[in-house]
mmCIF file of C-alpha atoms in Angstrom:
data_model
loop_
_atom_site.group_PDB
_atom_site.id
_atom_site.type_symbol
_atom_site.label_atom_id
_atom_site.label_comp_id
_atom_site.label_asym_id
_atom_site.label_seq_id
_atom_site.Cartn_x
_atom_site.Cartn_y
_atom_site.Cartn_z
ATOM 1 C CA MET A 1 232.514 71.895 -22.020
ATOM 2 C CA HIS A 2 229.358 70.500 -24.561
ATOM 3 C CA ARG A 3 226.113 70.602 -22.727
ATOM 4 C CA HIS A 4 225.763 67.215 -23.295
ATOM 5 C CA LEU A 5 228.795 66.368 -21.418
ATOM 6 C CA ARG A 6 227.682 68.570 -18.794
ATOM 7 C CA GLU A 7 224.471 66.831 -18.330
ATOM 8 C CA ALA A 8 226.195 63.566 -18.557
ATOM 9 C CA LEU A 9 228.659 64.444 -15.715
ATOM 10 C CA LEU A 10 225.711 65.477 -13.323
ATOM 11 C CA PHE A 11 223.661 62.708 -14.109
ATOM 12 C CA HIS A 12 226.909 60.202 -13.192
ATOM 13 C CA THR A 13 227.639 62.299 -10.322
ATOM 14 C CA ALA A 14 223.952 62.087 -8.956
ATOM 15 C CA PHE A 15 223.721 58.604 -9.504
ATOM 16 C CA PHE A 16 227.320 57.425 -7.869
ATOM 17 C CA VAL A 17 226.405 59.658 -5.101
ATOM 18 C CA ALA A 18 223.347 57.765 -4.373
ATOM 19 C CA ALA A 19 224.813 54.267 -4.960
ATOM 20 C CA ALA A 20 227.666 55.242 -2.430
ATOM 21 C CA ALA A 21 225.188 56.312 0.226
ATOM 22 C CA ALA A 22 223.498 53.101 -0.476
ATOM 23 C CA ILE A 23 226.553 50.965 -0.344
ATOM 24 C CA ALA A 24 227.595 52.713 3.067
ATOM 25 C CA LEU A 25 224.497 52.167 4.888
ATOM 26 C CA THR A 26 224.457 48.532 3.567
ATOM 27 C CA PRO A 27 225.931 45.378 5.947
ATOM 28 C CA MET A 28 229.093 43.878 4.663
ATOM 29 C CA ARG A 29 226.756 40.578 4.194
ATOM 30 C CA ALA A 30 224.528 42.455 1.902
ATOM 31 C CA PHE A 31 227.250 44.208 -0.109
ATOM 32 C CA GLY A 32 227.056 42.276 -3.229
ATOM 33 C CA SER A 33 223.363 42.495 -3.463
ATOM 34 C CA VAL A 34 223.731 46.016 -3.101
ATOM 35 C CA LEU A 35 226.024 46.524 -5.980
ATOM 36 C CA LEU A 36 223.957 43.873 -7.946
ATOM 37 C CA MET A 37 221.154 46.522 -7.869
ATOM 38 C CA ALA A 38 223.309 49.070 -8.348
ATOM 39 C CA ALA A 39 224.522 47.736 -11.697
ATOM 40 C CA VAL A 40 220.673 46.930 -12.752
ATOM 41 C CA ALA A 41 219.570 50.349 -11.597
ATOM 42 C CA TYR A 42 221.988 52.261 -13.872
ATOM 43 C CA GLN A 43 221.143 50.072 -16.902
ATOM 44 C CA ILE A 44 217.503 51.082 -15.981
ATOM 45 C CA ALA A 45 218.212 54.999 -15.187
ATOM 46 C CA LEU A 46 220.391 55.688 -18.079
ATOM 47 C CA PRO A 47 217.899 54.737 -20.837
ATOM 48 C CA ALA A 48 215.276 55.837 -19.131
ATOM 49 C CA TRP A 49 217.019 59.556 -18.670
ATOM 50 C CA SER A 50 218.147 59.456 -22.381
ATOM 51 C CA LEU A 51 214.302 59.034 -23.250
ATOM 52 C CA MET A 52 212.909 61.548 -21.167
ATOM 53 C CA ARG A 53 215.708 64.300 -22.273
ATOM 54 C CA GLY A 54 215.452 63.286 -25.985
ATOM 55 C CA HIS A 55 219.257 62.178 -26.201
ATOM 56 C CA GLY A 56 219.161 59.595 -28.946
ATOM 57 C CA ASP A 57 222.866 59.591 -29.095
ATOM 58 C CA TRP A 58 222.974 58.336 -25.061
ATOM 59 C CA LEU A 59 220.433 55.762 -25.958
ATOM 60 C CA ALA A 60 222.354 54.076 -28.854
ATOM 61 C CA LEU A 61 225.320 54.169 -27.385
ATOM 62 C CA TRP A 62 224.092 52.776 -24.282
ATOM 63 C CA ALA A 63 222.250 49.903 -26.382
ATOM 64 C CA PHE A 64 225.995 49.481 -27.976
ATOM 65 C CA LEU A 65 227.762 49.260 -24.379
ATOM 66 C CA LEU A 66 225.122 46.934 -22.932
ATOM 67 C CA PRO A 67 225.862 43.563 -24.796
ATOM 68 C CA LEU A 68 229.319 44.543 -24.461
ATOM 69 C CA SER A 69 229.291 44.607 -21.167
ATOM 70 C CA LEU A 70 227.461 41.598 -20.676
ATOM 71 C CA CYS A 71 230.271 39.790 -22.352
ATOM 72 C CA GLN A 72 232.978 41.092 -20.198
ATOM 73 C CA PRO A 73 232.998 38.892 -17.531
ATOM 74 C CA LEU A 74 234.732 36.394 -19.994
ATOM 75 C CA ALA A 75 237.950 38.289 -19.738
ATOM 76 C CA ASP A 76 237.980 38.408 -16.099
ATOM 77 C CA TRP A 77 236.979 34.735 -15.760
ATOM 78 C CA VAL A 78 240.208 34.194 -18.016
ATOM 79 C CA LEU A 79 242.300 36.246 -15.597
ATOM 80 C CA VAL A 80 241.076 34.473 -12.161
ATOM 81 C CA ASP A 81 241.479 31.017 -13.684
ATOM 82 C CA VAL A 82 244.066 31.074 -16.422
ATOM 83 C CA ALA A 83 246.448 33.877 -16.072
ATOM 84 C CA GLN A 84 245.688 33.925 -12.256
ATOM 85 C CA THR A 85 246.242 37.772 -11.846
ATOM 86 C CA LEU A 86 242.774 38.862 -10.663
ATOM 87 C CA THR A 87 240.966 38.179 -7.469
ATOM 88 C CA PHE A 88 237.269 39.237 -6.381
ATOM 89 C CA PRO A 89 236.692 39.008 -3.221
ATOM 90 C CA ASP A 90 233.390 36.850 -1.933
ATOM 91 C CA HIS A 91 230.658 39.129 -1.207
ATOM 92 C CA GLY A 92 227.971 36.109 -1.327
ATOM 93 C CA ILE A 93 226.428 36.692 -5.060
ATOM 94 C CA TYR A 94 226.467 34.237 -7.541
ATOM 95 C CA ARG A 95 229.545 33.877 -9.804
ATOM 96 C CA ILE A 96 229.999 33.515 -13.331
ATOM 97 C CA GLY A 97 232.133 30.512 -13.983
ATOM 98 C CA GLY A 98 232.262 30.519 -9.987
ATOM 99 C CA ALA A 99 234.968 33.227 -10.951
ATOM 100 C CA VAL A 100 233.674 36.607 -11.553
ATOM 101 C CA PRO A 101 230.239 38.155 -9.468
ATOM 102 C CA LEU A 102 227.330 38.732 -11.556
ATOM 103 C CA TYR A 103 227.196 42.274 -10.886
ATOM 104 C CA PHE A 104 229.949 42.435 -13.540
ATOM 105 C CA CYS A 105 227.975 42.366 -16.326
ATOM 106 C CA GLY A 106 226.612 45.695 -15.907
ATOM 107 C CA LEU A 107 229.401 47.643 -14.280
ATOM 108 C CA TRP A 108 231.534 48.211 -17.772
ATOM 109 C CA THR A 109 228.651 50.268 -19.241
ATOM 110 C CA MET A 110 229.219 52.623 -16.084
ATOM 111 C CA ALA A 111 232.942 52.803 -17.123
ATOM 112 C CA LEU A 112 232.643 53.021 -20.892
ATOM 113 C CA PHE A 113 229.528 55.636 -21.551
ATOM 114 C CA PRO A 114 231.262 58.426 -19.872
ATOM 115 C CA VAL A 115 234.774 57.648 -21.955
ATOM 116 C CA LEU A 116 232.819 57.099 -25.454
ATOM 117 C CA LEU A 117 230.762 60.186 -24.960
ATOM 118 C CA ALA A 118 233.209 62.509 -24.330
ATOM 119 C CA ALA A 119 235.002 61.121 -27.337
ATOM 120 C CA GLN A 120 232.111 61.483 -29.559
ATOM 121 C CA HIS A 121 231.871 65.211 -28.448
ATOM 122 C CA SER A 122 235.131 65.867 -29.040
ATOM 123 C CA ARG A 123 236.893 67.214 -32.024
ATOM 124 C CA ARG A 124 239.708 64.876 -31.483
ATOM 125 C CA PRO A 125 238.080 61.604 -30.311
ATOM 126 C CA TRP A 126 240.870 59.197 -30.456
ATOM 127 C CA LEU A 127 242.927 61.553 -27.863
ATOM 128 C CA ALA A 128 239.578 62.681 -26.066
ATOM 129 C CA VAL A 129 238.978 58.385 -25.990
ATOM 130 C CA THR A 130 242.493 57.615 -24.738
ATOM 131 C CA GLY A 131 242.464 60.213 -21.969
ATOM 132 C CA ALA A 132 239.179 59.929 -20.715
ATOM 133 C CA GLY A 133 239.961 56.195 -20.697
ATOM 134 C CA LEU A 134 243.179 56.361 -18.975
ATOM 135 C CA LEU A 135 241.500 58.661 -16.571
ATOM 136 C CA VAL A 136 238.380 56.445 -15.690
ATOM 137 C CA PHE A 137 239.937 52.954 -15.457
ATOM 138 C CA ALA A 138 243.114 54.275 -13.415
ATOM 139 C CA ALA A 139 240.328 55.623 -10.980
ATOM 140 C CA CYS A 140 238.307 52.510 -11.160
ATOM 141 C CA GLU A 141 241.133 50.094 -10.534
ATOM 142 C CA TRP A 142 242.449 52.220 -7.793
ATOM 143 C CA ILE A 143 239.787 52.159 -5.862
ATOM 144 C CA ALA A 144 238.832 48.695 -6.457
ATOM 145 C CA ARG A 145 240.586 47.167 -3.758
ATOM 146 C CA PRO A 146 239.959 49.598 -0.838
ATOM 147 C CA LEU A 147 236.425 48.671 -1.666
ATOM 148 C CA GLY A 148 236.797 45.458 -1.922
ATOM 149 C CA LEU A 149 235.689 44.959 -5.231
ATOM 150 C CA TRP A 150 238.934 43.139 -6.789
ATOM 151 C CA HIS A 151 242.672 43.268 -6.765
ATOM 152 C CA ALA A 152 245.319 42.180 -8.963
ATOM 153 C CA ARG A 153 247.892 39.423 -8.068
ATOM 154 C CA ASN A 154 251.161 38.361 -9.101
ATOM 155 C CA VAL A 155 251.852 41.164 -11.385
ATOM 156 C CA ALA A 156 253.311 44.495 -11.383
ATOM 157 C CA THR A 157 251.329 47.282 -9.823
ATOM 158 C CA VAL A 158 251.962 51.131 -9.465
ATOM 159 C CA ALA A 159 249.631 52.726 -6.526
ATOM 160 C CA GLY A 160 248.000 49.397 -6.177
ATOM 161 C CA VAL A 161 247.078 49.538 -10.011
ATOM 162 C CA ALA A 162 248.206 46.807 -12.461
ATOM 163 C CA VAL A 163 249.921 48.952 -15.551
ATOM 164 C CA TYR A 164 249.290 45.551 -18.118
ATOM 165 C CA VAL A 165 245.567 45.858 -17.377
ATOM 166 C CA LEU A 166 245.348 49.864 -18.345
ATOM 167 C CA THR A 167 247.226 49.222 -21.548
ATOM 168 C CA ALA A 168 244.347 46.805 -22.515
ATOM 169 C CA GLU A 169 241.710 48.825 -21.240
ATOM 170 C CA VAL A 170 242.810 51.575 -23.375
ATOM 171 C CA LEU A 171 242.630 49.245 -26.332
ATOM 172 C CA LEU A 172 239.377 48.360 -25.248
ATOM 173 C CA CYS A 173 238.043 51.879 -25.294
ATOM 174 C CA TRP A 174 239.864 52.362 -28.761
ATOM 175 C CA ALA A 175 238.224 49.146 -30.101
ATOM 176 C CA ALA A 176 234.608 50.125 -28.307
ATOM 177 C CA LEU A 177 234.895 53.611 -30.107
ATOM 178 C CA ALA A 178 235.774 52.013 -33.643
ATOM 179 C CA ALA A 179 233.148 49.526 -33.498
ATOM 180 C CA TYR A 180 230.152 52.178 -32.309
ATOM 181 C CA ARG A 181 230.964 54.342 -34.972
ATOM 182 C CA GLY A 182 231.382 51.584 -37.249
ATOM 183 C CA THR A 183 227.960 49.738 -36.694
ATOM 184 C CA ARG A 184 225.716 52.516 -35.557
ATOM 185 C CA GLY A 185 223.637 52.416 -38.535
ATOM 186 C CA SER A 186 223.651 48.792 -39.059
ATOM 187 C CA ALA A 187 221.233 46.270 -38.262
ATOM 188 C CA LEU A 188 220.676 45.011 -34.267
ATOM 189 C CA PRO A 189 222.623 41.766 -35.011
ATOM 190 C CA VAL A 190 225.576 43.462 -36.440
ATOM 191 C CA ARG A 191 225.870 45.537 -33.650
ATOM 192 C CA VAL A 192 225.617 42.926 -30.980
ATOM 193 C CA GLY A 193 228.072 40.592 -33.166
ATOM 194 C CA ALA A 194 230.553 43.868 -32.853
ATOM 195 C CA ALA A 195 230.323 44.703 -29.227
ATOM 196 C CA ALA A 196 231.149 40.735 -28.425
ATOM 197 C CA GLY A 197 233.920 40.825 -30.815
ATOM 198 C CA VAL A 198 235.155 43.734 -28.949
ATOM 199 C CA SER A 199 234.879 41.768 -25.644
ATOM 200 C CA LEU A 200 236.893 38.912 -27.249
ATOM 201 C CA LEU A 201 239.408 41.745 -28.658
ATOM 202 C CA TYR A 202 239.940 42.931 -25.049
ATOM 203 C CA THR A 203 240.228 39.287 -23.500
ATOM 204 C CA GLY A 204 243.582 38.907 -26.272
ATOM 205 C CA ALA A 205 244.570 42.476 -25.702
ATOM 206 C CA LEU A 206 244.846 41.257 -21.700
ATOM 207 C CA LEU A 207 246.996 37.994 -22.692
ATOM 208 C CA TRP A 208 249.103 40.109 -24.767
ATOM 209 C CA ALA A 209 249.941 43.160 -22.361
ATOM 210 C CA LEU A 210 250.565 40.535 -19.478
ATOM 211 C CA LEU A 211 253.250 39.074 -21.593
ATOM 212 C CA VAL A 212 254.536 41.996 -23.027
ATOM 213 C CA VAL A 213 254.005 45.190 -21.023
ATOM 214 C CA ASP A 214 254.127 43.442 -17.662
ATOM 215 C CA PRO A 215 257.777 42.197 -17.731
ATOM 216 C CA LEU A 216 258.425 45.814 -18.343
ATOM 217 C CA PHE A 217 257.335 46.953 -14.900
ATOM 218 C CA SER A 218 258.312 43.679 -12.738
ATOM 219 C CA ARG A 219 261.133 43.806 -10.544
ATOM 220 C CA GLY A 220 264.052 41.299 -11.144
#
């Protein structure tokens, strides 16, 4: 394993163990607030560690993924209010559009960073981003309901995971990798615009997958 990947694995393991411990010790009424603090803490800890360790590639990747993550609640908002295939339990935290908890603005960075970093350090980046994306997002979708983060409704699921969502999330990983690689040397507005474009593409991919992929797995 490349040393950067090994270090990223250690960083994320330590962060998620600490976050899990904090969540486990938190009363349910404060669950949303702790998730928001964890999302903010990650956005501080990751670039700080990158600077301290001299990982310019980590910092550049985080700087691309942050605006992408900030745009991602749009896609979830569409699933909640338009497609009606997603539900977020009420944890007493502000909801964007009355639909998506505020902490989701930061959670996408946590999932996409290790996926794209693995691809960047692979000899076969597109295969790596596909495999890592499936692994990470399937795990996230599987554990979301037991943790009370979100759950799918009115769609086909396998082991509690909405299949159509995984299809769109793989497309998201491909688009994010292509946009990051294509704009890394560009000006800040170009990179932010590319990140926002990836999020819009993901929103469309979700609706496409809902129309095309979900019926293939639906019963009846």
